[in-house]
CSV table of C-alpha atoms in Angstrom, one decimal:
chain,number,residue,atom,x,y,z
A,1,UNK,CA,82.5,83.0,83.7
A,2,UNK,CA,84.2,83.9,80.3
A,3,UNK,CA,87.1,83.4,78.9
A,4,UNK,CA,89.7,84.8,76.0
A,5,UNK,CA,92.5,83.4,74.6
A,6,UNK,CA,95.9,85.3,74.5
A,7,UNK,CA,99.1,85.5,72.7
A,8,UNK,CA,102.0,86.1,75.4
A,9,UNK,CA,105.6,86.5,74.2
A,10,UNK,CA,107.3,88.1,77.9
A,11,UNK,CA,111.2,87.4,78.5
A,12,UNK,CA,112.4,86.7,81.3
A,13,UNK,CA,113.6,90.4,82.3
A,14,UNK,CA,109.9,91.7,81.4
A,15,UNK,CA,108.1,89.2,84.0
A,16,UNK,CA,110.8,90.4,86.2
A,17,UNK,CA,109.6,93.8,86.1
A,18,UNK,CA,105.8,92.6,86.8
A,19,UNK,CA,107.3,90.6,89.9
A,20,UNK,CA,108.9,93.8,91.3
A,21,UNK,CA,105.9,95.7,90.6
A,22,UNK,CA,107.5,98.2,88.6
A,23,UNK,CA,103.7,97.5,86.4
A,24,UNK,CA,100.3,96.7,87.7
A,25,UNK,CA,99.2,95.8,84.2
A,26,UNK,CA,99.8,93.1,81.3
A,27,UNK,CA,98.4,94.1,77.7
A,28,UNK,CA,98.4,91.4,75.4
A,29,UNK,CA,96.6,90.8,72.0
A,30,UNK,CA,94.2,87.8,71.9
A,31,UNK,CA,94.0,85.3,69.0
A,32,UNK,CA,90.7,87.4,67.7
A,33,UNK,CA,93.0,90.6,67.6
A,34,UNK,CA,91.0,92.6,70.4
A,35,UNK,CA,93.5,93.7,73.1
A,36,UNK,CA,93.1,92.6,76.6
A,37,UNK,CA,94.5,94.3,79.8
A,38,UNK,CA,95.0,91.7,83.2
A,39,UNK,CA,96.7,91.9,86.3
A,40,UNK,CA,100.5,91.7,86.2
A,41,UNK,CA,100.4,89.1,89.3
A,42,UNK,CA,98.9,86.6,86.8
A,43,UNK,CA,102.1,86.3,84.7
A,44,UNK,CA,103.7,84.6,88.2
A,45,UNK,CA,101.5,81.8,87.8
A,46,UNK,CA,102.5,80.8,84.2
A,47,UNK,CA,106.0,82.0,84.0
A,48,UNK,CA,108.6,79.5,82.8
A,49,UNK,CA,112.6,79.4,82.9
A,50,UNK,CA,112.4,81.1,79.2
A,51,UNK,CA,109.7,83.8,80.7
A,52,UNK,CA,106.1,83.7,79.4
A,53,UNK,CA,105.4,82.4,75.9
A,54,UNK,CA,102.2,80.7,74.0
A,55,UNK,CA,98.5,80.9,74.0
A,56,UNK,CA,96.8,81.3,77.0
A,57,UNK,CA,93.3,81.1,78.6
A,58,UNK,CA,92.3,84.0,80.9
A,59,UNK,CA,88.9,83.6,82.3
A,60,UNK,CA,87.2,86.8,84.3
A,61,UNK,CA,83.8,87.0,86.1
A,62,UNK,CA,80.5,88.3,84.5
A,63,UNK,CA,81.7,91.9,86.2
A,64,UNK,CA,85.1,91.4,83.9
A,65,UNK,CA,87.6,90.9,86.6
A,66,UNK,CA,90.6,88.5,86.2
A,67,UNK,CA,89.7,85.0,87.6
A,68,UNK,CA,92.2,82.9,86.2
A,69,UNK,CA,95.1,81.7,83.5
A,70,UNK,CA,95.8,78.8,82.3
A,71,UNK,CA,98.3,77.8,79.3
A,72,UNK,CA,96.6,76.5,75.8
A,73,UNK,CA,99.7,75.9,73.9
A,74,UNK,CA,103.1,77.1,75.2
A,75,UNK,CA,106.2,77.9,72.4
């Protein structure tokens, strides 16, 4: 597996709009500066009452599909 590291800043009304479906798609900046595209559905398993914010780990198989996230450093 590998891994990247994210910066996530997504309010509250944002995630909302990934948990209707209204996007299939997050696009976030990693702490290297490369952009990164992952599955919406992944923001469901780290959103907080304040929505999404911090540094986080994504991990994705040798093929580069999403496996996992998991928070580094939430803010």
């Amino acid at each position: 597996m590998h891994s990247i590291d994210v910066i996530l800043h997504l309010s509250v009304t944002e995630c909302l709009a990934y948990y209707e479906g209204r996007y299939d798609n997050v696009r976030a900046r990693s702490v290297d500066g490369r952009w990164v595209v992952f599955p919406a559905h992944a923001v469901q398993r780290v959103v907080g009452h304040e929505g999404v914010h911090g540094v986080f780990r994504i991990t994705f198989t040798d093929q580069g599909r999403f496996h996992h996230i998991v928070p580094l450093n939430r803010y």
